[in-house]
Amino acid sequence: QVKLVESGGGLAQAGGSLRLSCAASEGRVRTYSMGWFRQAPGKERQFVATINYTGGRTMYADSAQGRFTISRDNAQNTVYLHMNSLKPEDTAVYYCASGEFSDSPHRYDAWGQGTQVTVSA
């Protein structure tokens, strides 16, 4: 069973940056789309960004557009989420997932355990 492990979360100040990484245990990154989602306390899981298996297509939530960049390194089986101009409302647990190129969490069938991102004002 594929295993996805996120890292890079932590505490940042508003306006700052963080880079999240998602390492896959096998070649899943090379053959599936990879997405990032987030979930704040008391809220539903929310789409952030996704990238197709070649890296040629990306899609972002409106809240991430222009501030976040998703990228992938298929040789390293790793997907990244570069987050700039962070806002307190970006505070959430961030999850990576593999599956279809979609903004729906139902199209992804493997998930990581999540990494906490906290942005202070």
Tab-separated table of N, CA, C and O in Angstrom:
chain	number	residue	atom	x	y	z
A	1	GLN	N	0.845	-1.187	0.000
A	1	GLN	CA	0.000	0.000	0.000
A	1	GLN	C	0.879	1.233	0.000
A	1	GLN	O	1.851	1.321	0.728
A	2	VAL	N	0.520	2.187	-0.866
A	2	VAL	CA	1.335	3.393	-0.968
A	2	VAL	C	1.256	4.178	0.327
A	2	VAL	O	0.221	4.219	0.998
A	3	LYS	N	2.359	4.771	0.687
A	3	LYS	CA	2.413	5.602	1.881
A	3	LYS	C	2.864	7.000	1.481
A	3	LYS	O	3.840	7.155	0.745
A	4	LEU	N	2.131	8.000	1.962
A	4	LEU	CA	2.467	9.390	1.693
A	4	LEU	C	2.826	10.051	3.013
A	4	LEU	O	2.082	9.922	3.995
A	5	VAL	N	3.935	10.760	3.050
A	5	VAL	CA	4.386	11.386	4.282
A	5	VAL	C	4.660	12.860	4.017
A	5	VAL	O	5.543	13.201	3.225
A	6	GLU	N	3.895	13.705	4.704
A	6	GLU	CA	4.088	15.140	4.579
A	6	GLU	C	5.106	15.640	5.598
A	6	GLU	O	5.255	15.066	6.684
A	7	SER	N	5.764	16.727	5.259
A	7	SER	CA	6.676	17.387	6.178
A	7	SER	C	6.768	18.857	5.793
A	7	SER	O	6.299	19.258	4.720
A	8	GLY	N	7.375	19.644	6.668
A	8	GLY	CA	7.602	21.046	6.359
A	8	GLY	C	6.636	22.013	7.013
A	8	GLY	O	6.791	23.227	6.882
A	9	GLY	N	5.639	21.489	7.697
A	9	GLY	CA	4.725	22.377	8.385
A	9	GLY	C	5.377	23.023	9.585
A	9	GLY	O	6.499	22.688	9.963
A	10	GLY	N	4.677	23.959	10.177
A	10	GLY	CA	5.209	24.635	11.344
A	10	GLY	C	4.535	25.965	11.554
A	10	GLY	O	3.432	26.201	11.052
A	11	LEU	N	5.212	26.809	12.272
A	11	LEU	CA	4.685	28.131	12.610
A	11	LEU	C	5.341	29.177	11.718
A	11	LEU	O	6.566	29.174	11.539
A	12	ALA	N	4.532	30.053	11.156
A	12	ALA	CA	5.020	31.149	10.331
A	12	ALA	C	4.271	32.417	10.678
A	12	ALA	O	3.137	32.360	11.175
A	13	GLN	N	4.882	33.533	10.418
A	13	GLN	CA	4.210	34.812	10.603
A	13	GLN	C	3.449	35.181	9.338
A	13	GLN	O	3.804	34.750	8.231
A	14	ALA	N	2.432	35.961	9.491
A	14	ALA	CA	1.699	36.458	8.332
A	14	ALA	C	2.665	37.158	7.387
A	14	ALA	O	3.534	37.935	7.822
A	15	GLY	N	2.528	36.836	6.103
A	15	GLY	CA	3.436	37.383	5.105
A	15	GLY	C	4.641	36.509	4.839
A	15	GLY	O	5.388	36.751	3.889
A	16	GLY	N	4.829	35.498	5.675
A	16	GLY	CA	5.973	34.616	5.530
A	16	GLY	C	5.729	33.485	4.557
A	16	GLY	O	4.706	33.451	3.862
A	17	SER	N	6.664	32.549	4.538
A	17	SER	CA	6.615	31.442	3.582
A	17	SER	C	6.921	30.116	4.272
A	17	SER	O	7.632	30.071	5.279
A	18	LEU	N	6.383	29.078	3.700
A	18	LEU	CA	6.691	27.709	4.102
A	18	LEU	C	6.701	26.844	2.852
A	18	LEU	O	6.004	27.141	1.879
A	19	ARG	N	7.470	25.763	2.910
A	19	ARG	CA	7.437	24.782	1.835
A	19	ARG	C	7.078	23.423	2.429
A	19	ARG	O	7.788	22.900	3.289
A	20	LEU	N	5.981	22.870	1.967
A	20	LEU	CA	5.568	21.543	2.374
A	20	LEU	C	6.079	20.520	1.364
A	20	LEU	O	6.119	20.796	0.163
A	21	SER	N	6.426	19.354	1.875
A	21	SER	CA	6.863	18.257	1.021
A	21	SER	C	5.992	17.044	1.276
A	21	SER	O	5.494	16.851	2.386
A	22	CYS	N	5.820	16.249	0.251
A	22	CYS	CA	5.074	15.001	0.367
A	22	CYS	C	5.874	13.923	-0.339
A	22	CYS	O	6.027	13.962	-1.565
A	23	ALA	N	6.387	12.983	0.427
A	23	ALA	CA	7.186	11.897	-0.126
A	23	ALA	C	6.332	10.645	-0.226
A	23	ALA	O	5.643	10.275	0.723
A	24	ALA	N	6.392	10.005	-1.378
A	24	ALA	CA	5.638	8.772	-1.600
A	24	ALA	C	6.564	7.581	-1.466
A	24	ALA	O	7.755	7.649	-1.782
A	25	SER	N	6.001	6.483	-1.012
A	25	SER	CA	6.812	5.296	-0.746
A	25	SER	C	7.139	4.506	-1.991
A	25	SER	O	7.946	3.599	-1.961
A	26	GLU	N	6.503	4.830	-3.105
A	26	GLU	CA	6.774	4.135	-4.340
A	26	GLU	C	6.638	5.115	-5.484
A	26	GLU	O	6.563	6.308	-5.264
A	27	GLY	N	6.568	4.600	-6.702
A	27	GLY	CA	6.523	5.481	-7.850
A	27	GLY	C	5.184	6.119	-8.131
A	27	GLY	O	4.901	6.499	-9.247
A	28	ARG	N	4.368	6.239	-7.128
A	28	ARG	CA	3.030	6.774	-7.330
A	28	ARG	C	3.055	8.205	-7.840
A	28	ARG	O	2.192	8.617	-8.601
A	29	VAL	N	4.044	8.975	-7.393
A	29	VAL	CA	4.114	10.360	-7.824
A	29	VAL	C	4.247	10.431	-9.332
A	29	VAL	O	3.735	11.345	-9.976
A	30	ARG	N	4.951	9.467	-9.926
A	30	ARG	CA	5.203	9.508	-11.366
A	30	ARG	C	3.979	9.171	-12.189
A	30	ARG	O	3.888	9.542	-13.351
A	31	THR	N	3.008	8.457	-11.614
A	31	THR	CA	1.912	7.945	-12.436
A	31	THR	C	0.537	8.464	-12.041
A	31	THR	O	-0.439	8.168	-12.708
A	32	TYR	N	0.445	9.224	-10.971
A	32	TYR	CA	-0.836	9.742	-10.523
A	32	TYR	C	-0.754	11.254	-10.326
A	32	TYR	O	0.311	11.803	-10.085
A	33	SER	N	-1.903	11.876	-10.401
A	33	SER	CA	-1.969	13.273	-9.995
A	33	SER	C	-1.810	13.349	-8.472
A	33	SER	O	-2.174	12.421	-7.746
A	34	MET	N	-1.244	14.454	-8.036
A	34	MET	CA	-1.026	14.659	-6.604
A	34	MET	C	-1.685	15.961	-6.183
A	34	MET	O	-1.539	16.981	-6.877
A	35	GLY	N	-2.387	15.930	-5.083
A	35	GLY	CA	-3.091	17.116	-4.627
A	35	GLY	C	-2.751	17.471	-3.194
A	35	GLY	O	-2.256	16.641	-2.429
A	36	TRP	N	-2.993	18.711	-2.869
A	36	TRP	CA	-2.888	19.206	-1.490
A	36	TRP	C	-4.269	19.694	-1.058
A	36	TRP	O	-4.938	20.415	-1.800
A	37	PHE	N	-4.643	19.297	0.130
A	37	PHE	CA	-5.881	19.731	0.755
A	37	PHE	C	-5.549	20.237	2.148
A	37	PHE	O	-4.466	19.983	2.671
A	38	ARG	N	-6.474	20.949	2.741
A	38	ARG	CA	-6.263	21.409	4.112
A	38	ARG	C	-7.568	21.357	4.882
A	38	ARG	O	-8.652	21.408	4.303
A	39	GLN	N	-7.434	21.238	6.184
A	39	GLN	CA	-8.613	21.183	7.039
A	39	GLN	C	-8.340	21.960	8.317
A	39	GLN	O	-7.417	21.637	9.070
A	40	ALA	N	-9.148	22.984	8.520
A	40	ALA	CA	-9.072	23.781	9.737
A	40	ALA	C	-10.045	23.204	10.760
A	40	ALA	O	-11.010	22.526	10.384
A	41	PRO	N	-9.829	23.455	12.032
A	41	PRO	CA	-10.718	22.915	13.067
A	41	PRO	C	-12.174	23.302	12.821
A	41	PRO	O	-12.481	24.472	12.574
A	42	GLY	N	-13.045	22.318	12.860
A	42	GLY	CA	-14.462	22.564	12.688
A	42	GLY	C	-14.912	22.801	11.267
A	42	GLY	O	-16.089	23.107	11.026
A	43	LYS	N	-13.992	22.655	10.308
A	43	LYS	CA	-14.339	22.887	8.911
A	43	LYS	C	-14.089	21.635	8.079
A	43	LYS	O	-13.366	20.737	8.478
A	44	GLU	N	-14.698	21.602	6.894
A	44	GLU	CA	-14.506	20.478	5.991
A	44	GLU	C	-13.140	20.574	5.322
A	44	GLU	O	-12.538	21.643	5.236
A	45	ARG	N	-12.692	19.413	4.837
A	45	ARG	CA	-11.443	19.388	4.097
A	45	ARG	C	-11.608	20.200	2.817
A	45	ARG	O	-12.578	20.056	2.091
A	46	GLN	N	-10.620	21.036	2.530
A	46	GLN	CA	-10.715	22.020	1.456
A	46	GLN	C	-9.589	21.804	0.450
A	46	GLN	O	-8.431	21.596	0.838
A	47	PHE	N	-9.926	21.856	-0.811
A	47	PHE	CA	-8.932	21.730	-1.880
A	47	PHE	C	-7.996	22.940	-1.878
A	47	PHE	O	-8.435	24.079	-1.674
A	48	VAL	N	-6.708	22.674	-2.120
A	48	VAL	CA	-5.723	23.738	-2.213
A	48	VAL	C	-5.109	23.789	-3.619
A	48	VAL	O	-5.141	24.818	-4.275
A	49	ALA	N	-4.557	22.665	-4.059
A	49	ALA	CA	-3.878	22.638	-5.365
A	49	ALA	C	-3.691	21.189	-5.793
A	49	ALA	O	-3.678	20.278	-4.966
A	50	THR	N	-3.544	20.995	-7.099
A	50	THR	CA	-3.250	19.679	-7.624
A	50	THR	C	-2.370	19.807	-8.852
A	50	THR	O	-2.345	20.842	-9.524
A	51	ILE	N	-1.627	18.730	-9.140
A	51	ILE	CA	-0.725	18.710	-10.286
A	51	ILE	C	-0.830	17.345	-10.941
A	51	ILE	O	-0.916	16.320	-10.246
A	52	ASN	N	-0.853	17.319	-12.267
A	52	ASN	CA	-0.994	16.021	-12.934
A	52	ASN	C	0.344	15.283	-12.952
A	52	ASN	O	1.371	15.813	-12.517
A	53	TYR	N	0.340	14.049	-13.453
A	53	TYR	CA	1.508	13.202	-13.285
A	53	TYR	C	2.724	13.690	-14.069
A	53	TYR	O	3.853	13.410	-13.683
A	54	THR	N	2.508	14.459	-15.136
A	54	THR	CA	3.645	14.985	-15.880
A	54	THR	C	4.133	16.320	-15.334
A	54	THR	O	5.222	16.768	-15.646
A	55	GLY	N	3.286	16.959	-14.534
A	55	GLY	CA	3.598	18.306	-14.072
A	55	GLY	C	3.159	19.381	-15.036
A	55	GLY	O	3.368	20.571	-14.792
A	56	GLY	N	2.529	18.979	-16.136
A	56	GLY	CA	2.143	19.940	-17.144
A	56	GLY	C	0.838	20.659	-16.872
A	56	GLY	O	0.516	21.642	-17.540
A	57	ARG	N	0.071	20.140	-15.937
A	57	ARG	CA	-1.209	20.772	-15.581
A	57	ARG	C	-1.254	20.986	-14.089
A	57	ARG	O	-0.897	20.095	-13.310
A	58	THR	N	-1.710	22.166	-13.701
A	58	THR	CA	-1.936	22.462	-12.295
A	58	THR	C	-3.283	23.154	-12.139
A	58	THR	O	-3.823	23.716	-13.092
A	59	MET	N	-3.807	23.086	-10.948
A	59	MET	CA	-5.074	23.741	-10.641
A	59	MET	C	-4.997	24.212	-9.195
A	59	MET	O	-4.479	23.485	-8.329
A	60	TYR	N	-5.504	25.402	-8.938
A	60	TYR	CA	-5.433	25.978	-7.602
A	60	TYR	C	-6.809	26.446	-7.150
A	60	TYR	O	-7.630	26.896	-7.947
A	61	ALA	N	-7.018	26.383	-5.862
A	61	ALA	CA	-8.176	27.031	-5.274
A	61	ALA	C	-7.980	28.538	-5.382
A	61	ALA	O	-6.850	29.035	-5.427
A	62	ASP	N	-9.077	29.251	-5.398
A	62	ASP	CA	-8.988	30.716	-5.485
A	62	ASP	C	-8.137	31.280	-4.346
A	62	ASP	O	-7.386	32.244	-4.522
A	63	SER	N	-8.250	30.665	-3.184
A	63	SER	CA	-7.528	31.158	-2.009
A	63	SER	C	-6.019	30.953	-2.126
A	63	SER	O	-5.250	31.606	-1.418
A	64	ALA	N	-5.606	30.027	-2.995
A	64	ALA	CA	-4.192	29.723	-3.160
A	64	ALA	C	-3.579	30.367	-4.406
A	64	ALA	O	-2.354	30.533	-4.488
A	65	GLN	N	-4.411	30.689	-5.347
A	65	GLN	CA	-3.934	31.235	-6.627
A	65	GLN	C	-3.077	32.480	-6.408
A	65	GLN	O	-3.475	33.408	-5.716
A	66	GLY	N	-1.896	32.470	-7.002
A	66	GLY	CA	-1.005	33.621	-6.903
A	66	GLY	C	-0.121	33.631	-5.677
A	66	GLY	O	0.837	34.410	-5.615
A	67	ARG	N	-0.424	32.789	-4.704
A	67	ARG	CA	0.400	32.750	-3.483
A	67	ARG	C	1.097	31.402	-3.312
A	67	ARG	O	2.206	31.345	-2.770
A	68	PHE	N	0.445	30.331	-3.720
A	68	PHE	CA	0.971	28.984	-3.548
A	68	PHE	C	1.393	28.424	-4.908
A	68	PHE	O	0.780	28.729	-5.934
A	69	THR	N	2.411	27.577	-4.894
A	69	THR	CA	2.853	26.902	-6.101
A	69	THR	C	3.064	25.426	-5.803
A	69	THR	O	3.790	25.086	-4.861
A	70	ILE	N	2.430	24.583	-6.590
A	70	ILE	CA	2.615	23.148	-6.449
A	70	ILE	C	3.612	22.687	-7.498
A	70	ILE	O	3.603	23.161	-8.644
A	71	SER	N	4.498	21.793	-7.110
A	71	SER	CA	5.486	21.274	-8.047
A	71	SER	C	5.797	19.831	-7.674
A	71	SER	O	5.390	19.360	-6.607
A	72	ARG	N	6.498	19.149	-8.557
A	72	ARG	CA	6.801	17.752	-8.285
A	72	ARG	C	8.179	17.393	-8.799
A	72	ARG	O	8.663	17.965	-9.769
A	73	ASP	N	8.795	16.436	-8.143
A	73	ASP	CA	10.069	15.882	-8.571
A	73	ASP	C	9.859	14.377	-8.670
A	73	ASP	O	9.935	13.667	-7.664
A	74	ASN	N	9.559	13.918	-9.865
A	74	ASN	CA	9.217	12.498	-10.022
A	74	ASN	C	10.402	11.587	-9.709
A	74	ASN	O	10.218	10.462	-9.240
A	75	ALA	N	11.595	12.064	-9.939
A	75	ALA	CA	12.772	11.244	-9.641
A	75	ALA	C	12.903	10.989	-8.142
A	75	ALA	O	13.427	9.957	-7.723
A	76	GLN	N	12.429	11.937	-7.340
A	76	GLN	CA	12.484	11.818	-5.891
A	76	GLN	C	11.163	11.373	-5.291
A	76	GLN	O	11.041	11.281	-4.065
A	77	ASN	N	10.162	11.082	-6.151
A	77	ASN	CA	8.829	10.689	-5.654
A	77	ASN	C	8.286	11.688	-4.646
A	77	ASN	O	7.709	11.315	-3.622
A	78	THR	N	8.469	12.964	-4.934
A	78	THR	CA	8.101	14.001	-3.974
A	78	THR	C	7.318	15.116	-4.659
A	78	THR	O	7.622	15.491	-5.798
A	79	VAL	N	6.325	15.606	-3.955
A	79	VAL	CA	5.540	16.747	-4.404
A	79	VAL	C	5.695	17.850	-3.362
A	79	VAL	O	5.784	17.580	-2.163
A	80	TYR	N	5.720	19.081	-3.841
A	80	TYR	CA	5.930	20.217	-2.955
A	80	TYR	C	4.766	21.198	-3.049
A	80	TYR	O	4.094	21.307	-4.075
A	81	LEU	N	4.578	21.934	-1.987
A	81	LEU	CA	3.660	23.059	-1.992
A	81	LEU	C	4.418	24.242	-1.401
A	81	LEU	O	4.700	24.269	-0.202
A	82	HIS	N	4.760	25.187	-2.269
A	82	HIS	CA	5.437	26.399	-1.837
A	82	HIS	C	4.363	27.426	-1.487
A	82	HIS	O	3.550	27.792	-2.347
A	83	MET	N	4.374	27.892	-0.262
A	83	MET	CA	3.355	28.821	0.204
A	83	MET	C	4.010	30.149	0.560
A	83	MET	O	4.873	30.200	1.444
A	84	ASN	N	3.592	31.189	-0.128
A	84	ASN	CA	4.097	32.533	0.124
A	84	ASN	C	2.962	33.432	0.601
A	84	ASN	O	1.781	33.106	0.456
A	85	SER	N	3.334	34.588	1.121
A	85	SER	CA	2.345	35.581	1.585
A	85	SER	C	1.289	34.924	2.463
A	85	SER	O	0.081	35.127	2.273
A	86	LEU	N	1.742	34.148	3.413
A	86	LEU	CA	0.819	33.406	4.271
A	86	LEU	C	-0.071	34.330	5.080
A	86	LEU	O	0.336	35.441	5.469
A	87	LYS	N	-1.288	33.853	5.310
A	87	LYS	CA	-2.280	34.588	6.075
A	87	LYS	C	-2.737	33.732	7.247
A	87	LYS	O	-2.680	32.502	7.183
A	88	PRO	N	-3.233	34.347	8.303
A	88	PRO	CA	-3.740	33.550	9.431
A	88	PRO	C	-4.810	32.549	9.008
A	88	PRO	O	-4.894	31.460	9.584
A	89	GLU	N	-5.595	32.892	8.000
A	89	GLU	CA	-6.643	31.968	7.541
A	89	GLU	C	-6.093	30.758	6.803
A	89	GLU	O	-6.846	29.852	6.442
A	90	ASP	N	-4.781	30.730	6.555
A	90	ASP	CA	-4.156	29.536	5.979
A	90	ASP	C	-3.865	28.484	7.042
A	90	ASP	O	-3.442	27.366	6.716
A	91	THR	N	-4.077	28.819	8.296
A	91	THR	CA	-3.837	27.874	9.377
A	91	THR	C	-4.739	26.661	9.241
A	91	THR	O	-5.960	26.792	9.149
A	92	ALA	N	-4.130	25.488	9.193
A	92	ALA	CA	-4.874	24.243	9.000
A	92	ALA	C	-3.894	23.080	9.037
A	92	ALA	O	-2.674	23.286	9.021
A	93	VAL	N	-4.447	21.889	9.058
A	93	VAL	CA	-3.647	20.693	8.789
A	93	VAL	C	-3.661	20.479	7.275
A	93	VAL	O	-4.733	20.458	6.663
A	94	TYR	N	-2.496	20.335	6.693
A	94	TYR	CA	-2.359	20.171	5.249
A	94	TYR	C	-2.078	18.705	4.934
A	94	TYR	O	-1.191	18.089	5.528
A	95	TYR	N	-2.849	18.173	3.977
A	95	TYR	CA	-2.733	16.779	3.586
A	95	TYR	C	-2.345	16.686	2.110
A	95	TYR	O	-2.856	17.445	1.283
A	96	CYS	N	-1.479	15.758	1.779
A	96	CYS	CA	-1.281	15.453	0.378
A	96	CYS	C	-2.015	14.158	0.051
A	96	CYS	O	-2.290	13.336	0.939
A	97	ALA	N	-2.351	14.009	-1.215
A	97	ALA	CA	-3.122	12.861	-1.653
A	97	ALA	C	-2.759	12.533	-3.091
A	97	ALA	O	-2.329	13.410	-3.840
A	98	SER	N	-2.955	11.276	-3.470
A	98	SER	CA	-2.723	10.882	-4.852
A	98	SER	C	-3.996	10.295	-5.435
A	98	SER	O	-4.785	9.652	-4.726
A	99	GLY	N	-4.186	10.535	-6.723
A	99	GLY	CA	-5.393	10.040	-7.372
A	99	GLY	C	-5.578	10.692	-8.721
A	99	GLY	O	-4.627	10.793	-9.502
A	100	GLU	N	-6.794	11.160	-8.977
A	100	GLU	CA	-7.113	11.796	-10.253
A	100	GLU	C	-6.895	13.301	-10.167
A	100	GLU	O	-6.913	13.879	-9.073
A	101	PHE	N	-6.736	13.921	-11.317
A	101	PHE	CA	-6.580	15.377	-11.386
A	101	PHE	C	-7.943	16.008	-11.116
A	101	PHE	O	-8.800	16.085	-11.990
A	102	SER	N	-8.153	16.471	-9.892
A	102	SER	CA	-9.468	16.946	-9.496
A	102	SER	C	-9.351	17.824	-8.263
A	102	SER	O	-8.378	17.722	-7.504
A	103	ASP	N	-10.377	18.668	-8.051
A	103	ASP	CA	-10.439	19.451	-6.821
A	103	ASP	C	-11.342	18.777	-5.784
A	103	ASP	O	-11.589	19.353	-4.718
A	104	SER	N	-11.817	17.587	-6.092
A	104	SER	CA	-12.668	16.857	-5.153
A	104	SER	C	-11.848	15.838	-4.376
A	104	SER	O	-11.147	15.009	-4.969
A	105	PRO	N	-11.942	15.835	-3.059
A	105	PRO	CA	-11.197	14.847	-2.272
A	105	PRO	C	-11.630	13.417	-2.572
A	105	PRO	O	-10.860	12.465	-2.331
A	106	HIS	N	-12.819	13.238	-3.119
A	106	HIS	CA	-13.327	11.895	-3.414
A	106	HIS	C	-12.599	11.242	-4.585
A	106	HIS	O	-12.734	10.034	-4.805
A	107	ARG	N	-11.838	12.012	-5.326
A	107	ARG	CA	-11.095	11.483	-6.471
A	107	ARG	C	-9.688	11.038	-6.094
A	107	ARG	O	-8.922	10.636	-6.964
A	108	TYR	N	-9.367	11.090	-4.833
A	108	TYR	CA	-8.041	10.712	-4.356
A	108	TYR	C	-8.190	9.499	-3.443
A	108	TYR	O	-9.080	9.462	-2.589
A	109	ASP	N	-7.329	8.506	-3.623
A	109	ASP	CA	-7.506	7.268	-2.874
A	109	ASP	C	-6.361	6.948	-1.926
A	109	ASP	O	-6.370	5.911	-1.281
A	110	ALA	N	-5.390	7.821	-1.840
A	110	ALA	CA	-4.319	7.628	-0.862
A	110	ALA	C	-4.014	8.980	-0.233
A	110	ALA	O	-3.901	9.987	-0.952
A	111	TRP	N	-3.864	8.974	1.095
A	111	TRP	CA	-3.685	10.222	1.831
A	111	TRP	C	-2.535	10.101	2.813
A	111	TRP	O	-2.295	9.027	3.381
A	112	GLY	N	-1.883	11.233	3.032
A	112	GLY	CA	-0.889	11.291	4.079
A	112	GLY	C	-1.537	11.566	5.426
A	112	GLY	O	-2.759	11.726	5.524
A	113	GLN	N	-0.724	11.662	6.452
A	113	GLN	CA	-1.239	11.842	7.813
A	113	GLN	C	-1.446	13.312	8.149
A	113	GLN	O	-2.072	13.637	9.153
A	114	GLY	N	-0.924	14.198	7.317
A	114	GLY	CA	-1.123	15.621	7.522
A	114	GLY	C	0.023	16.287	8.260
A	114	GLY	O	0.742	15.653	9.028
A	115	THR	N	0.188	17.567	7.998
A	115	THR	CA	1.189	18.378	8.693
A	115	THR	C	0.554	19.717	9.060
A	115	THR	O	-0.145	20.323	8.245
A	116	GLN	N	0.770	20.149	10.281
A	116	GLN	CA	0.126	21.362	10.800
A	116	GLN	C	0.855	22.602	10.310
A	116	GLN	O	2.087	22.696	10.408
A	117	VAL	N	0.088	23.539	9.816
A	117	VAL	CA	0.592	24.867	9.460
A	117	VAL	C	-0.160	25.880	10.301
A	117	VAL	O	-1.395	25.905	10.292
A	118	THR	N	0.570	26.705	11.023
A	118	THR	CA	-0.027	27.734	11.854
A	118	THR	C	0.584	29.067	11.473
A	118	THR	O	1.811	29.221	11.471
A	119	VAL	N	-0.268	30.015	11.135
A	119	VAL	CA	0.184	31.341	10.722
A	119	VAL	C	-0.302	32.351	11.751
A	119	VAL	O	-1.507	32.484	11.976
A	120	SER	N	0.628	33.050	12.336
A	120	SER	CA	0.277	34.043	13.345
A	120	SER	C	0.163	35.428	12.703
A	120	SER	O	0.843	35.745	11.746
A	121	ALA	N	-0.727	36.216	13.283
A	121	ALA	CA	-0.959	37.556	12.724
A	121	ALA	C	0.187	38.497	13.034
A	121	ALA	O	0.932	38.298	13.991
